[in-house]
Coordinates of C-alpha atoms and ligand atoms in Angstrom, one line a residue:
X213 CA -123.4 -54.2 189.3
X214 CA -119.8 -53.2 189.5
X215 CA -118.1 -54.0 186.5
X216 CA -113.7 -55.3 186.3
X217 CA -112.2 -54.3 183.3
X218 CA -109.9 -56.8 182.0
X219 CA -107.3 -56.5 179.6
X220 CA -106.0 -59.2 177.7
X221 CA -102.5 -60.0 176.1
X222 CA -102.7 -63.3 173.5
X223 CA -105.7 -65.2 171.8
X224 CA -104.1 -68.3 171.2
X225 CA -105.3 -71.2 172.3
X226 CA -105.4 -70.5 175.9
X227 CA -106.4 -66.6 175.2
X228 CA -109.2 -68.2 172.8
X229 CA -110.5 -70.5 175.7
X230 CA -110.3 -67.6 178.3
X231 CA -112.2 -65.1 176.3
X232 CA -115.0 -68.2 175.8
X233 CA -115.1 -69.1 179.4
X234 CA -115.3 -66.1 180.4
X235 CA -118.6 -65.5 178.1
X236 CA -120.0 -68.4 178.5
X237 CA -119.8 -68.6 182.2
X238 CA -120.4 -64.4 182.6
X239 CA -123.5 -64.7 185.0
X240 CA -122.3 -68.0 186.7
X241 CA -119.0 -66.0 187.2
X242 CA -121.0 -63.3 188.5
X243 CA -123.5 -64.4 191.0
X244 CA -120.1 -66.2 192.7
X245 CA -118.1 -62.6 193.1
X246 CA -120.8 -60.0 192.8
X247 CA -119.3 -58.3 190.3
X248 CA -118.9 -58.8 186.4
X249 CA -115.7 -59.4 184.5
X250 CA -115.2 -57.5 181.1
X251 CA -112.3 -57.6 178.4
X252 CA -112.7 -54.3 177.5
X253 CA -108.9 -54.4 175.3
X254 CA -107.3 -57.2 174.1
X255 CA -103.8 -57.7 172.1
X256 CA -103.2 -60.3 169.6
X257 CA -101.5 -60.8 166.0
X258 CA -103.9 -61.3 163.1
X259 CA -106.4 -59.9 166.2
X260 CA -109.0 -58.6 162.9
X261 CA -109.5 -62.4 162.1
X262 CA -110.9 -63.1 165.5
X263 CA -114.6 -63.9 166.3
X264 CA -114.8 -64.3 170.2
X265 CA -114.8 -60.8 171.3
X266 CA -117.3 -58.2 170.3
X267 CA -115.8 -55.3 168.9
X268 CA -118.6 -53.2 169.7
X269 CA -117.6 -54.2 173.5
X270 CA -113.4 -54.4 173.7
X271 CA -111.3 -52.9 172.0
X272 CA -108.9 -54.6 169.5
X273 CA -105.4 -54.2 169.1
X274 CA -102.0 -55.7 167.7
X275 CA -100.0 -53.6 170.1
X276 CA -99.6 -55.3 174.3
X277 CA -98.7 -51.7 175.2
X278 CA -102.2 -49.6 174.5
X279 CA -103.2 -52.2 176.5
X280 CA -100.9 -52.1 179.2
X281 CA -101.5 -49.0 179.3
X282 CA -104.9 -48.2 179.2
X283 CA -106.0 -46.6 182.4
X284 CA -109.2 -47.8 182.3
X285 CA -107.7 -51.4 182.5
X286 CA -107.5 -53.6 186.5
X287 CA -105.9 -56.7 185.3
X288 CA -104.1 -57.4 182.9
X289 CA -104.1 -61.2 181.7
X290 CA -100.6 -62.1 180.1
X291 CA -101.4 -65.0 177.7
X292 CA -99.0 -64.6 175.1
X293 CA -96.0 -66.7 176.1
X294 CA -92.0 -66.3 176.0
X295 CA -89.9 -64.3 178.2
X296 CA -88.9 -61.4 176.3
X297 CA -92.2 -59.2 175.7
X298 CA -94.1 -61.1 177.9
X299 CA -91.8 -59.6 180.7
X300 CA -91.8 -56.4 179.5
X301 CA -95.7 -55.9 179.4
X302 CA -96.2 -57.8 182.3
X303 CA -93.5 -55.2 184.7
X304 CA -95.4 -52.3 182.9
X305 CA -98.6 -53.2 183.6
X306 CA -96.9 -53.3 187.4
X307 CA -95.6 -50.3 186.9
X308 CA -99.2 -49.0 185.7
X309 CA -100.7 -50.4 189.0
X310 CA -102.6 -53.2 187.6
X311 CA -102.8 -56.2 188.6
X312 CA -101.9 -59.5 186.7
X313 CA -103.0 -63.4 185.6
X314 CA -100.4 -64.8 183.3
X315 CA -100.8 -68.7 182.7
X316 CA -96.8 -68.2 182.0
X317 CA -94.8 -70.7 184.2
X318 CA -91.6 -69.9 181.6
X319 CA -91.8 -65.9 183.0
X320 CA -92.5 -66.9 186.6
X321 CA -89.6 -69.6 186.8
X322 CA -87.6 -67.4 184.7
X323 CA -88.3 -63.9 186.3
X324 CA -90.9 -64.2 189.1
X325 CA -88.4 -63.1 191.4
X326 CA -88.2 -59.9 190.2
X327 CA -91.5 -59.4 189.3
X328 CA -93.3 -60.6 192.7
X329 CA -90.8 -57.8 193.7
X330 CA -92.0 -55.2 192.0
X331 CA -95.8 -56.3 192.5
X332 CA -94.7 -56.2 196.4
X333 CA -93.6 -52.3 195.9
X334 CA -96.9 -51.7 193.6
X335 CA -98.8 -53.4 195.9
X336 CA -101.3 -55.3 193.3
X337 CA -101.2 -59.0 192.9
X338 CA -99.6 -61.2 190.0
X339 CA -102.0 -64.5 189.7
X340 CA -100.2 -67.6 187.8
X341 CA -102.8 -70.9 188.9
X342 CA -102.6 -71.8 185.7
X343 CA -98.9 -71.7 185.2
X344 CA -98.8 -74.9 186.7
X345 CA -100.3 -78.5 186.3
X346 CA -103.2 -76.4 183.8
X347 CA -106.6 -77.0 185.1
X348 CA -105.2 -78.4 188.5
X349 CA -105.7 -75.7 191.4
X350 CA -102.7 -77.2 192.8
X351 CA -100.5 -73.3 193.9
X352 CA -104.2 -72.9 195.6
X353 CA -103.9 -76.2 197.5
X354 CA -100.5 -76.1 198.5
X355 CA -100.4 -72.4 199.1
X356 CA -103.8 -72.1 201.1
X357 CA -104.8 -75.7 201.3
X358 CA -102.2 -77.0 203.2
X359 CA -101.0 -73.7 204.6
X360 CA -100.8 -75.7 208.0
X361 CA -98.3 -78.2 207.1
X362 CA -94.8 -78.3 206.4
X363 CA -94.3 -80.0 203.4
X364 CA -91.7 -83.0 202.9
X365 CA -91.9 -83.5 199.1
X366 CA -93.9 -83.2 196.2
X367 CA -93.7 -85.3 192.7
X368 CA -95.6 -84.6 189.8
X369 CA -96.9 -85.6 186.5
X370 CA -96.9 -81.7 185.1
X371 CA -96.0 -82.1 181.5
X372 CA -99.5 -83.5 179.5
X373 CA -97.2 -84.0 176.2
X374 CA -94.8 -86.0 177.8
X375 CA -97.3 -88.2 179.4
X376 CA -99.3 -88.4 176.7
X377 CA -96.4 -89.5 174.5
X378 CA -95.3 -92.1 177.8
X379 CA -98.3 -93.5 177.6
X380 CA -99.2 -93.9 174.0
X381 CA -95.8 -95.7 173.7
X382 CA -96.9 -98.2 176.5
X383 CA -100.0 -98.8 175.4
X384 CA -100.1 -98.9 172.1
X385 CA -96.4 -99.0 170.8
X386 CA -96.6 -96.1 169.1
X387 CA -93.7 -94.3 167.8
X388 CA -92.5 -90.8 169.3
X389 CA -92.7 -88.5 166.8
X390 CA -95.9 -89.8 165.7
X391 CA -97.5 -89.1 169.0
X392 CA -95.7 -85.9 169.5
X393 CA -97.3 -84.5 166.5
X394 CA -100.5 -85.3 167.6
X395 CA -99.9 -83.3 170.5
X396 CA -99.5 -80.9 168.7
X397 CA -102.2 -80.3 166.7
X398 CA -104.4 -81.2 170.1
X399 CA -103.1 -78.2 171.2
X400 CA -101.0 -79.4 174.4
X401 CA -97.5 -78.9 173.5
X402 CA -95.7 -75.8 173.4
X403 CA -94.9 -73.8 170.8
X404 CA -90.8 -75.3 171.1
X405 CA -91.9 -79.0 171.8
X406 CA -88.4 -79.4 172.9
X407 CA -89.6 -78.0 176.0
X408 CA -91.8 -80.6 176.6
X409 CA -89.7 -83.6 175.5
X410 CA -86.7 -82.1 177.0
X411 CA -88.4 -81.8 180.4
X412 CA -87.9 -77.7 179.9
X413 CA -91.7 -77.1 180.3
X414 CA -92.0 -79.5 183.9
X415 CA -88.5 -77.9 185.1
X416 CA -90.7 -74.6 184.8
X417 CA -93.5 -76.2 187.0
X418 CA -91.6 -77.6 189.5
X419 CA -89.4 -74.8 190.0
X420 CA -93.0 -73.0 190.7
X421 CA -93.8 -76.0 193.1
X422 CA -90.8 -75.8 195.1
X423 CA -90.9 -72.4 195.9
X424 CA -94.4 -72.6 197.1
X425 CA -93.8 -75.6 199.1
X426 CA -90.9 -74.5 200.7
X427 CA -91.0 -71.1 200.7
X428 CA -87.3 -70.2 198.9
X429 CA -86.8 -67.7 195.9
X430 CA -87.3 -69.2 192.0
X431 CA -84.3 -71.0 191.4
X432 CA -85.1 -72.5 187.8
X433 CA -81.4 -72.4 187.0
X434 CA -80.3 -75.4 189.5
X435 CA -83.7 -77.5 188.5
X436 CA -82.1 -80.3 187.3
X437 CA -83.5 -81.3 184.1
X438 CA -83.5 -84.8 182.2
X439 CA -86.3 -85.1 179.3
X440 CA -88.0 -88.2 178.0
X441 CA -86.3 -88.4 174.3
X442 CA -84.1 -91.2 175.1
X443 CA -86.6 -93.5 176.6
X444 CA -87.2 -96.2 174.6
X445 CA -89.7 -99.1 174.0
X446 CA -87.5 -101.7 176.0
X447 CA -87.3 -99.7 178.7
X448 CA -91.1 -99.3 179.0
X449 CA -91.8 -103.2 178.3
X450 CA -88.9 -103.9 180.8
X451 CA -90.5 -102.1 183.3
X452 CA -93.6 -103.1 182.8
X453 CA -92.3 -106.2 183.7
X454 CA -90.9 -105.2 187.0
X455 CA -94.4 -104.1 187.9
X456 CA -93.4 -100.4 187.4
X457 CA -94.2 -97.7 185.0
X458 CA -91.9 -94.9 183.6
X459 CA -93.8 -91.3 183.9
X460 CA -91.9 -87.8 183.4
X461 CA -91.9 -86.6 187.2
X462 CA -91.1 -83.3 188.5
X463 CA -90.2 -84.2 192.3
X464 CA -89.2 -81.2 194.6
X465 CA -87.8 -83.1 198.4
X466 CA -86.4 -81.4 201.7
X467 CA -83.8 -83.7 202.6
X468 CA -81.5 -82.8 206.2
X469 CA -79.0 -81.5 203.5
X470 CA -81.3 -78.8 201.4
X471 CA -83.5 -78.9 198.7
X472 CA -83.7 -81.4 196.0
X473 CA -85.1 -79.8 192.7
X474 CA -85.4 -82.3 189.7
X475 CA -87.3 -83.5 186.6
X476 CA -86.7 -86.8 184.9
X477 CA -88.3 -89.9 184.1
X478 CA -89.0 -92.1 186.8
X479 CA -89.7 -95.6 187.0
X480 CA -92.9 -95.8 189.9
X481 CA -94.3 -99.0 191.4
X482 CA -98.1 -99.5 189.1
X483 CA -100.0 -99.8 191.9
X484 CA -99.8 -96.0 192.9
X485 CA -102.7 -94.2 191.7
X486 CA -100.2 -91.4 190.0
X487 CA -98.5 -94.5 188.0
X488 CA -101.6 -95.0 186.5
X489 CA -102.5 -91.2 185.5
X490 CA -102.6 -91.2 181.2
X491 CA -102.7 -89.7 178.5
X492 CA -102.7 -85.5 178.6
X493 CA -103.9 -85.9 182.4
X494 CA -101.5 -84.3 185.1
X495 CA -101.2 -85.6 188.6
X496 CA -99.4 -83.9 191.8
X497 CA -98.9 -85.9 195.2
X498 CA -97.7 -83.7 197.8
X499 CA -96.7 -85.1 201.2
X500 CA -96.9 -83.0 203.9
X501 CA -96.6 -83.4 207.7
X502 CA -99.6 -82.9 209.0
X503 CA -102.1 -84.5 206.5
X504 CA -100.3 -86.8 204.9
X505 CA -100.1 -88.0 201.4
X506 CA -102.6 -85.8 199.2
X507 CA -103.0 -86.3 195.3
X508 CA -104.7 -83.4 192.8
X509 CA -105.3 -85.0 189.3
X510 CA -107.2 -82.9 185.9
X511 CA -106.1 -81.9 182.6
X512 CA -102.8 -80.3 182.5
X513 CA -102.9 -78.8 179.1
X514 CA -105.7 -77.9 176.6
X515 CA -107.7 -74.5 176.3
X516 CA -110.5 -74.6 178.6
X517 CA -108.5 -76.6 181.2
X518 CA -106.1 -74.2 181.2
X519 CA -108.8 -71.3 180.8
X520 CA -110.6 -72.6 183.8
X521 CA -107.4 -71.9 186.0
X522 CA -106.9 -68.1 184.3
X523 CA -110.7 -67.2 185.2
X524 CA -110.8 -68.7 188.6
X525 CA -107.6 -66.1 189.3
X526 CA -109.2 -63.6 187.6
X527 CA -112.3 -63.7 190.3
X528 CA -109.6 -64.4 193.3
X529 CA -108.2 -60.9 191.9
X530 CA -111.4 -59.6 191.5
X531 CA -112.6 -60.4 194.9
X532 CA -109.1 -59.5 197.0
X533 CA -108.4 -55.9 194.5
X534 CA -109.8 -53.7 197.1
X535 CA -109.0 -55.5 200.4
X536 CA -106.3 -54.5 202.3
X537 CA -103.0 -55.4 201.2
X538 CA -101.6 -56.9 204.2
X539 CA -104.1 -59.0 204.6
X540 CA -104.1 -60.7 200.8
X541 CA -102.3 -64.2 200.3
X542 CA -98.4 -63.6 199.8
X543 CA -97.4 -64.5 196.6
X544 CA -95.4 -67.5 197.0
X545 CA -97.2 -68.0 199.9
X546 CA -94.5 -67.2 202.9
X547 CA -94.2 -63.5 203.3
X548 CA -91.2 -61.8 201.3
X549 CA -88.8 -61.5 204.3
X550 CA -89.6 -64.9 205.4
X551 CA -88.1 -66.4 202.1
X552 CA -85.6 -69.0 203.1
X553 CA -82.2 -69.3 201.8
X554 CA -81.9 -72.9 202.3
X555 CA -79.8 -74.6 199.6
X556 CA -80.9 -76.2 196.3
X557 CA -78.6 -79.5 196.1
X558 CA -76.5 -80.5 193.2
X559 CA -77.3 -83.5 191.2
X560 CA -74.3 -85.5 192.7
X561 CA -76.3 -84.9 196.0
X562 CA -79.5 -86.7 195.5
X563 CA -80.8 -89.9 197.0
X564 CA -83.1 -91.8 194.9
X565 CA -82.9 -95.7 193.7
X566 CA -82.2 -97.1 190.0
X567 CA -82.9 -98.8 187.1
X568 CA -80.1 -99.7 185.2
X569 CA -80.1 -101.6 181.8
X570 CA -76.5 -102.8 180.3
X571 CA -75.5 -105.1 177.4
X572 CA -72.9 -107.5 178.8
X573 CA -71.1 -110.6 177.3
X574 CA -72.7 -113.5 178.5
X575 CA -70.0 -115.6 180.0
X576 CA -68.6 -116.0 183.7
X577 CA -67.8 -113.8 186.3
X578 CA -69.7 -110.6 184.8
X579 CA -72.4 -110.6 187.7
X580 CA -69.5 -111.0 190.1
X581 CA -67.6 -107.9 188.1
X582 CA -70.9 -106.0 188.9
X583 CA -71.8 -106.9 191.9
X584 CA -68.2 -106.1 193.1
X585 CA -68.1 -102.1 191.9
X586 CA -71.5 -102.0 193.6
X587 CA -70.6 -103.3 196.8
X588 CA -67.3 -100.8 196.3
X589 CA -69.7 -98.3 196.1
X590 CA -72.1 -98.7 199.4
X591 CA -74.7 -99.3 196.2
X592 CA -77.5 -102.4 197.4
X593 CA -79.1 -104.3 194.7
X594 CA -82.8 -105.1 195.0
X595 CA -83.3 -107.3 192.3
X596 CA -81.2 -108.7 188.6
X597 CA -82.7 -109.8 185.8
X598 CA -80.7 -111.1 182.4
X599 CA -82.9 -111.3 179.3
X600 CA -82.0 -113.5 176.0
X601 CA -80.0 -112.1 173.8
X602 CA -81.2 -110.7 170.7
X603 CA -81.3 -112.3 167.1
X604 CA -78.0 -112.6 166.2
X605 CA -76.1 -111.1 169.2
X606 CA -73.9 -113.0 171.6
X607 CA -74.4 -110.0 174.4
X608 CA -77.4 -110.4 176.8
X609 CA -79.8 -107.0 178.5
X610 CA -78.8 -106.9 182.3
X611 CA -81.7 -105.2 184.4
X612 CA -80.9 -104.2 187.5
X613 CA -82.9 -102.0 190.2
X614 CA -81.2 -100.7 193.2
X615 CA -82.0 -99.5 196.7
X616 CA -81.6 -95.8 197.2
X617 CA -78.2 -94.2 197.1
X618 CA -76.4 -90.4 196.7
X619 CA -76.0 -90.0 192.8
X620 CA -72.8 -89.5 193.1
X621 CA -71.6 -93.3 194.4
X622 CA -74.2 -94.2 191.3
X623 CA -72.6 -92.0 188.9
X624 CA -68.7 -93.7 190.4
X625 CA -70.2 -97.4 189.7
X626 CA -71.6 -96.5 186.1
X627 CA -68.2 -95.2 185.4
X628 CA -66.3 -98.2 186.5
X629 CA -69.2 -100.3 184.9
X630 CA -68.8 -99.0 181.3
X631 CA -65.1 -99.4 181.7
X632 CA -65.3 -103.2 182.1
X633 CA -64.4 -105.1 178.4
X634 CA -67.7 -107.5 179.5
X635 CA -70.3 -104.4 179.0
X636 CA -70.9 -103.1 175.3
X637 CA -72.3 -99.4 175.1
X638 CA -73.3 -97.3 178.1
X639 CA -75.4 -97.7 180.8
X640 CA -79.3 -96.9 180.6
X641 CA -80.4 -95.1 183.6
X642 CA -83.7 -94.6 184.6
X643 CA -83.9 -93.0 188.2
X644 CA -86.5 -95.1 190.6
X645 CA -89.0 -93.8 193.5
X646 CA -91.5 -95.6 195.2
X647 CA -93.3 -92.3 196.2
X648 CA -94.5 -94.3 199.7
Ligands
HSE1995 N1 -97.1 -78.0 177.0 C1 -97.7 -78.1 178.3 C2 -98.0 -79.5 178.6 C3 -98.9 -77.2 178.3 O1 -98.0 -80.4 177.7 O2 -98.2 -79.9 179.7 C4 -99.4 -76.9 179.7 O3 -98.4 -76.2 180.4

């Protein structure tokens, strides 16, 4: 049986899982693609202390470059992480002529342009399944899937720490950090957990997302990017009593005016199924023309969840390496001269309804004060809600939740809002989508 020689950069945790997947599963793997898959070279630091790979079988290394290098490597499978080497090794192994599976969604956001260019020129393929949404085959489904459609919009769940730490506070009160150091030694949050908390790590995804879906060049710089740090547990409860639920979602949208490209959390009605998608789990709903609504749910994090995505490129690789290369899927999925240059809308531009906490002084002609800049700002208002005030305060919690409107009429009213002597502090935003 004909044997493809892997190489392999990074035995972390999803190196470690990929390596064990790929052992345990070897005949499985296989009898599926006719031929077997080998790490014959892997990279790693400490790389003497590890005890997945046979020595006698692949050879070990602390150095990405023998292995880049090595001619008898086909693919090379970029696990390491970061931008800086990881962009290196990955262009020489191009350069080299072999092809790659990176699980990196920071180096394809970041740098896919330029490297889907030079694997274009080389002619081998760059695989990155598992860059997004882990365990998810969700570039296969909207890249192949639903290659019939044109797609309206897609919103995610992509971040596992974030939801994880979302939900933990909902259900169980928990406090942040706490959570987010669980994550942590699960194995789900990156190695800079700012990334995930930040929204750094979903920007990456949905950047991925867009691209795919609408066929326009990686544009990670104008992803607009709000984390889930300032999220607090009054917000969730106050939600919670609106019938909605705050997740972290990553929603790309082709509006008449161009592309809207943004991560932040999002207060969704509980009865859609993704409002009710916890803990590590990731969830996509993609709404395209023809089909409709579709959702793709799994583990978005964790080693063999994110392993299973690495392997399953590794034997698309393996099965398209000696096909022609016109005929192999394009690597964002429209053909390189077809990428459109469509534009990626500033924040000011996008449409998408509110929820709006304030502390106001409870007396008089506030609501009317409100209600006033609003209606001076084309802004409608679904629905008010004025809580007690809390022990020993004379202010009262204003909820409000409005009908869709351009951000920046929102961001004129908030302005004029937090101006007003009756409102103490600034306004809590929370953006709102109903995702119908
Ligand atoms: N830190 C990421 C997450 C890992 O929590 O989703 C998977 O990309």
């Amino acid at each position: 049986m004909k044997s493809v020689k892997i190489g392999l950069l990074g035995l972390g945790t999803v190196g470690g899982g990929t390596a064990t997947v790929l052992l345990r599963n070897r005949d499985e793997i296989s009898r599926r693609i006719g031929c077997s898959l080998e790490v014959v070279h892997a990279a790693a630091h400490g790389i003497g202390q590890q005890t997945i790979l046979d020595p006698a079988k692949c050879k070990l290394t602390e150095d990405g470059f023998e292995v880049v290098n090595n001619p008898e490597v086909d693919i090379v499978v970029e696990l390491i992480g970061g931008y800086t080497i990881a962009r290196e090794l990955v262009l020489k192994a191009i350069e080299n002529g072999k092809h790659v599976v990176t699980a990196n969604k920071a180096l394809i956001a970041l740098h896919g342009n330029e490297i889907f260019k030079a694997a274009n020129k080389q002619g081998v393929i760059v695989a990155y399944e598992a860059a997004v949404a882990g365990g998810i085959p969700i570039i296969k489904a909207v890249r192949e899937g639903l290659a019939a459609n044109r797609i309206e919009w897609i919103a995610g769940i992509i971040n596992g720490t974030g939801n994880f730490i979302l939900t933990e506070m909902k259900e169980k009160s928990r406090d942040f950090s706490d959570v987010l150091k669980e994550a942590q030694e699960l194995g789900y949050a990156e190695a800079d957990p700012t990334f995930d908390v930040e929204g750094i790590d979903a920007a990456h995804k949905l950047t991925i997302l867009a691209s795919l879906a609408f066929g326009i060049d990686l544009q990670f710089e104008k992803t607009f990017t709000e984390g889930i740090s300032k999220i607090t547990q009054e917000d969730v409860t106050y939600a919670e009593e609106l019938g909605y639920r705050i997740k972290h979602l990553g929603i790309a949208r082709k509006t008449a005016k161009g592309i809207e490209m943004r991560v932040h959390p999002t207060l969704i009605p509980e009865k859609r199924l993704i409002a009710n998608v916890n803990g590590v789990m990731n969830a996509v709903l993609v709404k395209a023309d023809a089909v409709g609504p579709t959702l793709y749910y799994g583990a978005g994090a964790g080693a063999e969840p994110t392993a299973s995505a690495v392997v399953a490129d590794l034997v698309d690789v393996a099965r398209a390496m000696d096909t022609d290369k016109q005929s192999r899927v394009a690597l964002l999925g429209f053909q390189p001269e077809s990428i459109s240059d469509i534009p990626v809308l500033d924040h000011d531009e996008f449409e998408t309804a509110y929820y709006l906490r304030m502390l106001a002084d409870d007396r008089p002609g506030v609501l009317a004060d409100i209600t006033r800049i609003f209606a001076d700002q084309e802004i409608s208002i679904e629905a008010v809600i004025q809580k007690e005030p809390q022990e020993n305060q004379t202010c009262v919690p204003l909820i409000l939740l409005t009908s869709v409107v351009v951000e920046k009429n929102m961001n004129a009213a908030i302005k004029q809002i937090e101006s007003l002597d009756v409102i103490k502090g600034q306004v809590t935003r929370i953006r709102m989508e109903h995702l119908g």
